[in-house]
Short mmCIF file of C-alpha atoms in Angstrom, two decimals:
data_model
loop_
_atom_site.label_atom_id
_atom_site.label_comp_id
_atom_site.label_asym_id
_atom_site.label_seq_id
_atom_site.Cartn_x
_atom_site.Cartn_y
_atom_site.Cartn_z
CA MET A 1 25.60 -2.96 14.58
CA SER A 2 23.01 -3.79 17.25
CA ARG A 3 19.32 -3.08 16.94
CA SER A 4 19.40 -0.57 19.77
CA VAL A 5 22.20 1.37 18.09
CA LEU A 6 20.24 1.42 14.81
CA ALA A 7 17.14 2.63 16.62
CA ARG A 8 19.06 5.44 18.33
CA LEU A 9 20.61 6.37 14.98
CA ALA A 10 17.17 6.61 13.39
CA ASP A 11 15.90 8.75 16.26
CA ARG A 12 18.79 11.18 15.78
CA PHE A 13 18.11 11.56 12.07
CA ASP A 14 14.35 11.78 12.39
CA GLY A 15 14.52 15.22 13.96
CA PRO A 16 11.48 16.70 15.71
CA ASP A 17 8.26 14.77 16.17
CA LEU A 18 6.16 15.11 13.04
CA ARG A 19 3.01 13.45 14.36
CA VAL A 20 1.00 16.61 14.70
CA ALA A 21 -2.35 17.66 13.42
CA PRO A 22 -2.42 19.16 9.93
CA THR A 23 -2.22 22.90 9.56
CA THR A 24 -5.69 24.42 9.37
CA SER A 25 -4.92 28.14 9.11
CA LEU A 26 -2.73 29.84 6.54
CA SER A 27 -0.28 32.59 7.35
CA LEU A 28 2.72 34.04 5.58
CA THR A 29 4.97 31.78 7.63
CA VAL A 30 2.98 28.69 6.74
CA VAL A 31 2.89 29.61 3.06
CA ARG A 32 6.65 30.20 3.05
CA VAL A 33 7.31 26.81 4.61
CA GLU A 34 4.92 25.10 2.19
CA VAL A 35 6.45 26.74 -0.89
CA LEU A 36 10.00 25.96 0.21
CA ALA A 37 8.97 22.37 0.90
CA GLY A 38 7.55 22.23 -2.61
CA LEU A 39 10.81 23.57 -4.06
CA THR A 40 12.76 20.90 -2.21
CA VAL A 41 10.48 18.18 -3.53
CA ALA A 42 10.71 19.52 -7.09
CA LEU A 43 14.50 19.37 -6.99
CA ALA A 44 14.34 15.76 -5.83
CA LEU A 45 11.71 14.91 -8.46
CA VAL A 46 13.91 15.81 -11.42
CA PRO A 47 16.48 12.98 -11.28
CA GLU A 48 13.84 10.48 -10.17
CA ALA A 49 11.55 11.30 -13.10
CA VAL A 50 14.43 11.16 -15.56
CA ALA A 51 15.73 7.88 -14.12
CA PHE A 52 12.28 6.24 -14.22
CA ALA A 53 11.80 7.41 -17.80
CA PHE A 54 15.00 5.59 -18.70
CA VAL A 55 13.71 2.48 -16.91
CA ALA A 56 10.50 2.61 -18.98
CA ASP A 57 12.57 3.22 -22.15
CA VAL A 58 10.86 6.54 -22.93
CA PRO A 59 12.27 10.10 -23.44
CA PRO A 60 13.10 12.03 -20.21
CA LEU A 61 10.43 14.66 -20.88
CA VAL A 62 7.77 11.93 -20.82
CA GLY A 63 8.72 11.24 -17.21
CA LEU A 64 8.96 14.93 -16.32
CA TYR A 65 5.56 15.72 -17.85
CA ALA A 66 4.05 12.86 -15.84
CA ALA A 67 5.63 14.16 -12.64
CA PHE A 68 4.21 17.63 -13.31
CA ILE A 69 0.66 16.66 -14.36
CA VAL A 70 0.14 13.81 -11.91
CA GLY A 71 1.71 15.83 -9.12
CA LEU A 72 -0.43 18.89 -9.80
CA ILE A 73 -3.79 17.13 -10.11
CA THR A 74 -3.32 14.86 -7.09
CA ALA A 75 -2.13 17.82 -5.03
CA LEU A 76 -5.31 19.71 -5.92
CA ILE A 77 -7.92 16.96 -5.43
CA GLY A 78 -6.09 14.09 -3.73
CA GLY A 79 -7.21 12.42 -0.53
CA ARG A 80 -4.26 13.50 1.61
CA PRO A 81 -2.70 16.99 1.60
CA GLY A 82 1.05 16.63 1.83
CA MET A 83 1.31 13.61 -0.44
CA ILE A 84 3.46 13.85 -3.56
CA SER A 85 2.76 11.87 -6.73
CA GLY A 86 4.68 11.48 -9.97
CA ALA A 87 6.42 8.99 -12.23
CA THR A 88 7.54 5.97 -10.19
CA GLY A 89 9.80 2.98 -10.63
CA ALA A 90 7.06 0.53 -9.62
CA LEU A 91 5.10 1.53 -12.73
CA ALA A 92 8.12 1.97 -14.99
CA VAL A 93 9.18 -1.66 -14.66
CA VAL A 94 5.73 -2.72 -15.94
CA MET A 95 5.67 -0.17 -18.76
CA VAL A 96 9.00 -1.13 -20.32
CA SER A 97 7.73 -4.47 -21.67
CA LEU A 98 4.81 -2.72 -23.42
CA VAL A 99 7.04 -0.06 -24.96
CA ALA A 100 9.50 -2.71 -26.13
CA ARG A 101 6.79 -4.63 -28.04
CA PHE A 102 6.54 -1.96 -30.72
CA PRO A 103 9.50 -0.38 -32.58
CA ASP A 104 10.03 3.15 -33.90
CA GLY A 105 8.20 4.98 -31.12
CA VAL A 106 4.90 3.15 -31.68
CA GLY A 107 5.19 1.60 -28.22
CA LEU A 108 5.15 5.09 -26.70
CA GLN A 109 1.72 5.76 -28.23
CA TYR A 110 0.42 2.46 -26.88
CA LEU A 111 1.80 3.49 -23.49
CA PHE A 112 -0.17 6.75 -23.60
CA ALA A 113 -3.37 4.82 -24.44
CA THR A 114 -2.64 2.39 -21.60
CA VAL A 115 -2.15 5.24 -19.13
CA VAL A 116 -5.54 6.71 -20.14
CA LEU A 117 -7.25 3.35 -19.60
CA MET A 118 -5.35 2.89 -16.35
CA GLY A 119 -6.73 6.19 -15.11
CA ILE A 120 -10.29 5.27 -16.07
CA LEU A 121 -10.00 2.01 -14.10
CA GLN A 122 -8.71 3.91 -11.08
CA ILE A 123 -11.61 6.36 -11.28
CA ILE A 124 -14.03 3.41 -11.31
CA VAL A 125 -12.35 1.99 -8.20
CA GLY A 126 -12.75 5.37 -6.49
CA VAL A 127 -16.39 5.83 -7.50
CA MET A 128 -17.19 2.31 -6.27
CA ARG A 129 -15.41 3.21 -3.02
CA TRP A 130 -13.21 0.12 -3.20
CA GLY A 131 -10.28 2.06 -1.84
CA LYS A 132 -11.58 1.35 1.67
CA PHE A 133 -10.38 -2.23 1.33
CA ILE A 134 -6.84 -0.98 1.93
CA ARG A 135 -7.80 -1.22 5.61
CA LEU A 136 -7.54 -5.00 5.20
CA VAL A 137 -3.77 -4.63 4.91
CA PRO A 138 -2.41 -5.69 8.35
CA HIS A 139 0.11 -3.58 10.22
CA PRO A 140 2.96 -6.12 9.78
CA VAL A 141 2.45 -5.79 6.02
CA MET A 142 2.67 -2.00 6.37
CA LEU A 143 5.95 -2.34 8.29
CA GLY A 144 7.34 -4.70 5.66
CA PHE A 145 6.20 -2.34 2.90
CA VAL A 146 7.92 0.63 4.52
CA ASN A 147 11.13 -1.28 5.17
CA GLY A 148 11.22 -2.82 1.71
CA LEU A 149 10.55 0.48 0.00
CA ALA A 150 13.27 2.18 2.05
CA ILE A 151 15.74 -0.47 0.88
CA VAL A 152 14.57 -0.11 -2.72
CA ILE A 153 15.00 3.68 -2.56
CA GLY A 154 18.48 3.21 -1.12
CA LYS A 155 19.45 0.66 -3.78
CA SER A 156 18.22 2.94 -6.56
CA GLN A 157 20.61 5.66 -5.42
CA LEU A 158 23.60 3.37 -5.91
CA ASP A 159 23.26 3.74 -9.68
CA PHE A 160 24.39 7.34 -9.32
CA PHE A 161 27.80 6.04 -8.24
CA ARG A 162 28.39 4.64 -11.72
CA GLN A 163 30.36 6.34 -14.45
CA ALA A 164 29.17 7.05 -17.98
CA ASP A 165 30.43 3.67 -19.21
CA GLY A 166 28.49 1.82 -16.50
CA SER A 167 31.48 0.99 -14.30
CA TRP A 168 31.60 1.91 -10.62
CA MET A 169 33.39 5.04 -9.51
CA GLN A 170 36.79 4.44 -7.96
CA GLY A 171 39.60 6.24 -6.23
CA GLY A 172 39.47 9.99 -5.72
CA GLN A 173 36.22 10.50 -7.63
CA LEU A 174 34.36 8.03 -5.40
CA VAL A 175 35.80 9.66 -2.26
CA LEU A 176 34.77 13.11 -3.51
CA VAL A 177 31.21 12.05 -4.29
CA LEU A 178 30.86 10.26 -0.95
CA ALA A 179 32.14 13.38 0.83
CA LEU A 180 29.50 15.52 -0.91
CA VAL A 181 26.79 12.99 -0.01
CA ALA A 182 27.97 13.09 3.61
CA LEU A 183 27.99 16.91 3.56
CA THR A 184 24.36 16.98 2.38
CA MET A 185 23.31 14.48 5.04
CA LEU A 186 25.16 16.42 7.73
CA VAL A 187 23.37 19.66 6.78
CA ILE A 188 19.98 17.92 6.80
CA TRP A 189 20.73 16.40 10.20
CA GLY A 190 22.19 19.49 11.82
CA LEU A 191 20.22 22.43 10.43
CA PRO A 192 16.91 21.68 12.24
CA ARG A 193 18.83 21.92 15.52
CA LEU A 194 19.75 25.50 14.62
CA THR A 195 16.72 26.79 12.72
CA THR A 196 13.59 25.56 10.99
CA ALA A 197 13.20 28.65 8.81
CA ILE A 198 14.49 26.78 5.76
CA PRO A 199 13.71 23.14 4.94
CA ALA A 200 16.82 21.15 5.77
CA PRO A 201 16.82 19.10 2.51
CA LEU A 202 16.68 22.32 0.45
CA ALA A 203 19.56 23.80 2.45
CA GLY A 204 21.55 20.58 1.99
CA ILE A 205 21.09 20.71 -1.78
CA ALA A 206 21.93 24.42 -1.95
CA ILE A 207 25.07 24.20 0.17
CA THR A 208 26.44 21.14 -1.61
CA ALA A 209 25.65 22.61 -5.03
CA GLY A 210 27.34 25.86 -3.97
CA VAL A 211 30.49 24.02 -2.92
CA VAL A 212 30.64 22.12 -6.24
CA ILE A 213 30.06 25.22 -8.37
CA LEU A 214 32.39 27.44 -6.32
CA PHE A 215 35.34 25.04 -6.47
CA GLY A 216 34.51 23.58 -9.88
CA LEU A 217 34.51 20.01 -8.58
CA PRO A 218 34.33 17.35 -11.33
CA VAL A 219 31.31 15.35 -10.18
CA PRO A 220 28.21 14.12 -12.06
CA THR A 221 25.32 16.57 -12.25
CA VAL A 222 21.66 16.39 -13.22
CA GLY A 223 22.59 17.55 -16.71
CA ASP A 224 24.75 14.46 -17.14
CA LEU A 225 21.62 12.31 -16.95
CA ALA A 226 19.74 14.16 -19.67
CA SER A 227 18.57 17.61 -20.65
CA ILE A 228 15.36 18.62 -18.89
CA SER A 229 14.68 21.57 -21.18
CA GLY A 230 11.34 21.52 -22.99
CA GLY A 231 8.05 23.25 -23.63
CA LEU A 232 4.54 22.93 -22.30
CA PRO A 233 2.92 19.50 -22.64
CA ILE A 234 0.57 19.39 -25.66
CA PHE A 235 -2.80 17.66 -25.83
CA ALA A 236 -2.98 14.81 -28.34
CA LEU A 237 -4.97 11.62 -28.71
CA PRO A 238 -2.80 8.50 -28.52
CA ASP A 239 -1.89 7.55 -32.09
CA VAL A 240 -3.16 3.96 -31.95
CA PRO A 241 -6.00 2.18 -33.76
CA PHE A 242 -9.23 2.35 -31.76
CA THR A 243 -9.98 -1.35 -32.20
CA TYR A 244 -10.67 -4.42 -30.09
CA GLU A 245 -7.17 -5.64 -30.86
CA THR A 246 -5.68 -2.51 -29.33
CA LEU A 247 -7.86 -2.93 -26.26
CA SER A 248 -6.75 -6.55 -25.89
CA ILE A 249 -3.14 -5.36 -25.93
CA ILE A 250 -3.37 -2.49 -23.47
CA LEU A 251 -6.04 -3.79 -21.05
CA PRO A 252 -3.80 -6.31 -19.20
CA TYR A 253 -1.11 -3.65 -18.73
CA ALA A 254 -3.71 -1.07 -17.66
CA ILE A 255 -5.12 -3.41 -15.00
CA ILE A 256 -1.66 -4.18 -13.59
CA LEU A 257 -0.62 -0.52 -13.63
CA ALA A 258 -3.88 0.59 -12.01
CA ALA A 259 -3.52 -2.00 -9.24
CA VAL A 260 0.15 -1.26 -8.56
CA GLY A 261 -0.46 2.49 -8.63
CA LEU A 262 -3.41 2.35 -6.23
CA ILE A 263 -1.72 -0.03 -3.81
CA GLU A 264 1.36 2.16 -3.57
CA SER A 265 -0.75 5.34 -3.37
CA LEU A 266 -3.11 4.04 -0.67
CA LEU A 267 -0.30 2.65 1.45
CA THR A 268 1.53 5.98 1.15
CA LEU A 269 -1.73 7.72 2.07
CA ASN A 270 -1.92 5.67 5.26
CA LEU A 271 1.72 6.33 6.09
CA VAL A 272 1.44 10.08 5.58
CA GLY A 273 -1.82 10.04 7.53
CA GLU A 274 -0.10 8.45 10.52
CA ILE A 275 2.55 11.18 10.49
CA THR A 276 0.24 14.16 9.95
CA GLY A 277 -2.71 12.93 12.02
CA GLN A 278 -5.14 12.73 9.09
CA ARG A 279 -7.70 10.03 8.34
CA GLY A 280 -9.86 8.83 5.44
CA GLY A 281 -9.61 9.96 1.84
CA ALA A 282 -8.92 6.57 0.21
CA SER A 283 -11.71 6.76 -2.37
CA GLN A 284 -10.93 10.40 -3.10
CA GLU A 285 -7.28 9.49 -3.66
CA CYS A 286 -8.30 6.75 -6.12
CA ILE A 287 -10.36 9.25 -8.10
CA ALA A 288 -7.53 11.80 -8.01
CA GLN A 289 -4.96 9.26 -9.19
CA GLY A 290 -7.31 8.12 -11.96
CA THR A 291 -8.05 11.65 -13.10
CA ALA A 292 -4.36 12.52 -13.09
CA ASN A 293 -3.38 9.49 -15.15
CA THR A 294 -6.22 9.95 -17.63
CA VAL A 295 -5.14 13.55 -18.26
CA THR A 296 -1.47 12.59 -18.35
CA GLY A 297 -2.06 10.05 -21.09
CA PHE A 298 -3.53 12.77 -23.31
CA PHE A 299 -0.59 15.13 -22.65
CA GLY A 300 2.33 12.83 -23.36
CA GLY A 301 3.14 11.64 -19.84
CA MET A 302 4.00 8.13 -18.66
CA GLY A 303 1.54 8.16 -15.77
CA GLY A 304 2.37 7.80 -12.11
CA CYS A 305 1.24 7.30 -8.53
CA ALA A 306 2.15 8.41 -5.02
CA MET A 307 5.86 8.59 -4.24
CA ILE A 308 6.75 7.65 -0.69
CA GLY A 309 10.26 9.10 -0.87
CA GLN A 310 9.17 12.53 -2.10
CA SER A 311 6.16 12.47 0.23
CA MET A 312 8.51 11.94 3.17
CA ILE A 313 10.76 14.77 1.96
CA ASN A 314 7.71 17.03 1.77
CA VAL A 315 6.38 16.11 5.21
CA LYS A 316 9.78 16.37 6.86
CA SER A 317 10.28 19.77 5.19
CA GLY A 318 7.06 21.03 6.79
CA GLY A 319 4.59 20.40 3.96
CA ARG A 320 1.13 19.85 5.43
CA THR A 321 -1.28 21.46 2.96
CA ARG A 322 -2.01 21.29 -0.76
CA ILE A 323 0.21 24.33 -1.30
CA SER A 324 3.39 22.28 -1.07
CA GLY A 325 2.26 19.72 -3.65
CA VAL A 326 1.03 22.37 -6.05
CA SER A 327 4.26 24.33 -5.56
CA ALA A 328 6.35 21.24 -6.32
CA ALA A 329 4.49 20.67 -9.59
CA LEU A 330 4.74 24.32 -10.65
CA PHE A 331 8.43 24.51 -9.76
CA LEU A 332 9.01 21.38 -11.83
CA LEU A 333 7.28 22.99 -14.80
CA LEU A 334 9.39 26.11 -14.27
CA PHE A 335 12.53 23.99 -14.34
CA ILE A 336 11.44 22.47 -17.68
CA LEU A 337 10.52 25.79 -19.28
CA ALA A 338 13.06 28.29 -17.97
CA ALA A 339 15.50 27.05 -15.35
CA SER A 340 16.81 23.84 -16.91
CA ALA A 341 20.36 25.20 -17.25
CA LEU A 342 20.52 26.02 -13.54
CA ILE A 343 18.95 22.78 -12.33
CA GLU A 344 21.20 20.70 -14.56
CA ARG A 345 24.21 22.05 -12.62
CA ILE A 346 23.01 20.52 -9.33
CA PRO A 347 25.33 17.65 -8.35
CA LEU A 348 23.69 14.26 -8.14
CA ALA A 349 25.55 13.71 -4.85
CA ALA A 350 23.34 16.33 -3.19
CA LEU A 351 20.15 14.60 -4.29
CA VAL A 352 21.56 11.21 -3.29
CA GLY A 353 22.27 12.59 0.17
CA VAL A 354 18.66 13.79 0.46
CA MET A 355 17.36 10.37 -0.55
CA PHE A 356 19.68 8.57 1.87
CA MET A 357 18.21 10.68 4.66
CA VAL A 358 14.76 9.72 3.42
CA VAL A 359 15.79 6.07 3.63
CA ILE A 360 16.97 6.47 7.21
CA GLY A 361 13.79 8.31 8.18
CA THR A 362 11.46 5.94 6.29
CA PHE A 363 12.80 2.60 7.51
CA ALA A 364 10.80 1.39 10.51
CA TRP A 365 13.77 0.83 12.81
CA ASN A 366 11.45 -0.06 15.66
CA SER A 367 10.39 -3.15 13.69
CA LEU A 368 13.86 -4.61 14.30
CA LYS A 369 13.30 -4.37 18.05
CA ILE A 370 9.82 -5.87 18.03
CA LEU A 371 10.56 -8.89 15.83
CA ALA A 372 11.26 -11.01 18.90
CA ARG A 373 8.23 -9.66 20.78
CA VAL A 374 5.39 -9.88 18.28
CA PRO A 375 3.71 -13.19 17.31
CA ARG A 376 5.96 -15.34 15.15
CA VAL A 377 3.60 -15.11 12.17
CA ASP A 378 3.69 -11.30 12.26
CA ALA A 379 7.48 -11.32 12.41
CA VAL A 380 7.59 -13.65 9.40
CA VAL A 381 5.18 -11.37 7.50
CA ILE A 382 7.32 -8.28 8.18
CA VAL A 383 10.46 -9.99 6.89
CA LEU A 384 8.63 -11.66 3.98
CA VAL A 385 7.01 -8.46 2.70
CA THR A 386 10.31 -6.61 3.01
CA ALA A 387 12.13 -9.29 1.01
CA VAL A 388 9.45 -9.57 -1.70
CA THR A 389 9.30 -5.79 -2.09
CA VAL A 390 13.05 -5.68 -2.65
CA ARG A 391 13.13 -8.74 -4.93
CA PHE A 392 9.98 -8.14 -6.98
CA ASP A 393 7.68 -5.15 -6.45
CA LEU A 394 5.33 -3.55 -3.99
CA ALA A 395 2.07 -4.96 -5.37
CA ILE A 396 3.26 -8.57 -5.22
CA ALA A 397 4.67 -8.02 -1.73
CA VAL A 398 1.42 -6.59 -0.37
CA VAL A 399 -0.67 -9.37 -1.93
CA VAL A 400 1.68 -12.01 -0.52
CA GLY A 401 1.64 -10.38 2.90
CA VAL A 402 -2.16 -10.12 3.02
CA ILE A 403 -2.57 -13.75 1.89
CA VAL A 404 -0.10 -15.07 4.47
CA SER A 405 -1.70 -12.97 7.22
CA ALA A 406 -5.20 -14.12 6.21
CA LEU A 407 -4.19 -17.77 6.12
CA ALA A 408 -2.50 -17.47 9.50
CA TYR A 409 -5.57 -15.78 10.96
CA SER A 410 -7.85 -18.44 9.49
CA TRP A 411 -5.70 -21.23 10.87
CA GLN A 412 -5.59 -19.68 14.32
CA ASN A 413 -9.37 -19.36 14.38
CA ALA A 414 -9.83 -22.84 12.93
CA THR A 415 -7.97 -24.38 15.85
CA ARG A 416 -10.16 -22.58 18.38
CA ILE A 417 -13.30 -24.57 17.63
CA HIS A 418 -14.30 -26.81 20.53
CA ALA A 419 -17.36 -27.59 22.61
CA LYS A 420 -18.34 -27.86 26.26
CA VAL A 421 -20.69 -30.79 26.82
CA ASP A 422 -23.38 -31.24 29.48
CA GLU A 423 -26.82 -32.76 29.83
CA THR A 424 -30.26 -31.33 30.62
CA PRO A 425 -32.57 -32.77 33.31
CA ASP A 426 -34.68 -34.44 30.61
CA GLY A 427 -31.64 -36.34 29.27
CA ALA A 428 -30.77 -34.22 26.23
CA LYS A 429 -27.09 -33.69 25.46
CA VAL A 430 -25.98 -30.08 24.92
CA TYR A 431 -22.90 -29.14 22.89
CA ARG A 432 -21.92 -25.55 23.73
CA VAL A 433 -19.79 -24.62 20.71
CA GLN A 434 -16.88 -22.28 21.32
CA GLY A 435 -15.22 -20.35 18.47
CA PRO A 436 -16.31 -19.29 14.97
CA LEU A 437 -17.73 -21.85 12.52
CA PHE A 438 -16.38 -21.16 9.03
CA PHE A 439 -14.52 -22.96 6.25
CA GLY A 440 -11.37 -23.37 8.33
CA SER A 441 -13.09 -24.89 11.36
CA ALA A 442 -15.85 -26.86 9.57
CA THR A 443 -14.00 -30.18 9.73
CA GLY A 444 -13.14 -29.70 13.39
CA PHE A 445 -16.78 -28.87 14.11
CA VAL A 446 -18.02 -32.14 12.58
CA GLU A 447 -15.48 -34.10 14.62
CA LEU A 448 -16.88 -32.70 17.89
CA PHE A 449 -19.98 -34.89 17.78
CA GLU A 450 -20.61 -38.58 18.59
CA PRO A 451 -23.92 -39.55 16.92
CA GLU A 452 -23.60 -43.25 17.74
CA SER A 453 -23.30 -42.81 21.50
CA ASP A 454 -25.35 -39.62 21.97
CA PRO A 455 -28.95 -39.70 23.30
CA ASP A 456 -31.98 -39.32 21.03
CA ARG A 457 -32.09 -35.54 21.50
CA VAL A 458 -29.05 -33.30 21.01
CA VAL A 459 -28.86 -29.51 21.31
CA ILE A 460 -26.10 -27.45 19.64
CA ASP A 461 -25.74 -24.15 21.48
CA PHE A 462 -24.16 -21.29 19.44
CA ALA A 463 -24.14 -18.67 22.20
CA ASP A 464 -20.33 -18.44 21.94
CA SER A 465 -20.04 -19.09 18.22
CA ARG A 466 -20.96 -17.68 14.83
CA VAL A 467 -22.12 -19.41 11.66
CA ALA A 468 -20.10 -17.60 9.01
CA ASP A 469 -20.29 -19.15 5.54
CA GLN A 470 -21.48 -21.93 3.24
CA SER A 471 -18.87 -24.34 4.59
CA ALA A 472 -20.39 -23.82 8.04
CA LEU A 473 -23.87 -24.57 6.68
CA GLN A 474 -22.52 -27.71 5.02
CA ALA A 475 -20.94 -28.79 8.30
CA ILE A 476 -24.23 -28.30 10.20
CA GLU A 477 -26.08 -30.28 7.58
CA ALA A 478 -23.47 -33.05 7.70
CA VAL A 479 -23.85 -33.36 11.47
CA ALA A 480 -27.66 -33.32 11.21
CA ALA A 481 -27.55 -36.04 8.54
CA LYS A 482 -25.48 -38.29 10.80
CA TYR A 483 -27.97 -37.94 13.65
CA GLU A 484 -30.87 -38.39 11.25
CA SER A 485 -29.44 -41.65 9.93
CA ALA A 486 -29.05 -42.81 13.52
CA GLY A 487 -32.72 -42.03 14.21
CA LYS A 488 -31.91 -39.07 16.43
CA SER A 489 -32.68 -35.34 16.26
CA ILE A 490 -30.70 -32.16 16.84
CA GLN A 491 -31.75 -28.62 17.58
CA LEU A 492 -29.87 -25.34 17.19
CA ARG A 493 -29.98 -22.85 20.04
CA HIS A 494 -28.92 -19.26 20.64
CA LEU A 495 -28.37 -18.25 17.04
CA SER A 496 -27.54 -14.58 16.60
CA ARG A 497 -29.62 -12.55 14.16
CA ASP A 498 -27.05 -12.73 11.36
CA CYS A 499 -26.66 -16.50 11.83
CA HIS A 500 -30.44 -16.90 11.88
CA ARG A 501 -30.77 -15.04 8.56
CA LEU A 502 -27.98 -17.12 7.02
CA LEU A 503 -29.55 -20.45 7.94
CA THR A 504 -33.06 -19.27 7.03
CA ARG A 505 -31.88 -18.23 3.57
CA ALA A 506 -30.24 -21.63 3.13
CA GLY A 507 -33.52 -23.35 4.10
CA HIS A 508 -32.20 -25.12 7.18
CA LEU A 509 -34.49 -23.75 9.89
CA MET A 510 -37.78 -25.46 10.76
CA ILE A 511 -38.92 -22.56 12.91
CA ASP A 512 -41.37 -19.77 12.16
CA SER A 513 -39.35 -16.73 11.04
CA ASP A 514 -41.28 -14.54 13.49
CA ASP A 515 -39.39 -16.14 16.37
CA ASP A 516 -36.80 -13.80 17.85
CA PRO A 517 -33.33 -15.36 17.54
CA ASP A 518 -31.78 -13.03 20.14
CA TYR A 519 -29.18 -14.37 22.54
CA ALA A 520 -31.48 -13.58 25.44
CA ILE A 521 -34.02 -16.17 24.25
CA ALA A 522 -33.15 -19.87 24.34
CA ALA A 523 -35.18 -20.69 21.23
CA ASP A 524 -34.55 -24.11 19.69
CA TYR A 525 -34.39 -24.71 15.96
CA GLY A 526 -34.68 -27.94 14.09
CA VAL A 527 -32.52 -28.71 11.03
CA ARG A 528 -33.72 -29.78 7.60
CA THR A 529 -31.12 -31.93 5.81
CA GLY A 530 -30.56 -32.39 2.08
CA ILE A 531 -30.55 -28.66 1.33
CA LEU A 532 -26.94 -28.29 0.19
CA GLY A 533 -26.34 -31.86 -0.92
CA SER A 534 -23.71 -34.32 0.20
CA HIS A 535 -20.77 -32.97 -1.82
#
């Protein structure tokens, strides 16, 4: 299938343009849309929460309680209205090793303590306003993250095509389930072209469930996964020793969980923001995630973070305010307390169909078209982050993508260092440095100069350059030392204010600090060697 065909397919499934400003006024129509969007999300949350609880090797209600508490708190105080949070697979795969370390349910108590500590760490990140550093994630990394996560979501749905004994469905049963999945997808695709009064995913679930119940079709349902019936979550301190040994056990897991949760949440925040036209809120989201996880740990939940799949369902169903997120959490609690028997009759095929539509709408199909047009490094980053997300997890993929992008950027800037050379009427040689001077270009900078053949006086002009770091200072000192050993002198010219402060703090400048180092003034500065040493 060609890229253009895939792109057109995505456009057909995406439906109307969702990149509109968030709703600012509430009306009965808006509230109805928000509540129905929340109901749709809640239905999709049930199998996900149960499945992730199984991944973490904890009881299903532990996942459901996390989905309710984390979803409710982040909906109320999170940084982006419209986002949905809950128990996620990215966290579950980290939790399972902790739970498995302790037998007889003890691991579950250590998990609760870890979730509390995880939340405290996330609150600290939010208070320190470190969430803003998510802006350092380049756009190619974002594209790779979206594509990789779409593939992961799609792969996770394949498990629902297995039978109770773990074998794949075959024959008539497989055909029946695929037909129900297709029916759900068809409703979601076609309904918005007829009416937007009801969220298409909710209609798809309702129609498919109605067909299954009406004709008594023998297909797997939510109840086949596990019972979701239960009571209200109860407050309890984690039953672990409050000792240094306990802290040494849970702290590494808490740090990893906090990092993974915040990375996934902040990237989802950016993605939802692009769709709904909202900005900011990173630090607030960190605090909300931390608060939610801290509370969840005390109420028997496995913790969680933002869920891109459910967030996309919410946004595409019309959810733009906090009402939809709060509604989703409350509906989920209602399912646990009173409507478990009804929800357990919903066929898994309907929910799989919803998630497949999320995959189609989430995948950045345009990235396939631009791979040949963007710089080669960016294309490599997109593919790399996608592959690492699928093979490992989101946090590793983002870190790898940022590192590769940063190294590529550094290399590109390192190769830009060069100098234009001319002479003044009094015989001095002037090197007009072009490009930034930092650790990557320091060696190239030193190689620009010819101390043996240069005249007694040399001027290094930084009008088109910047002195960035300690490696740059070391390079300047190394050049000055070479001229000094040859009995010659150098002067620095046209330093910007930030460069002037950097060199003054290092002790290199021989000029009175009252001199104005503005670009408009051709002030010359001597260099004192031996400040940073020769190593």
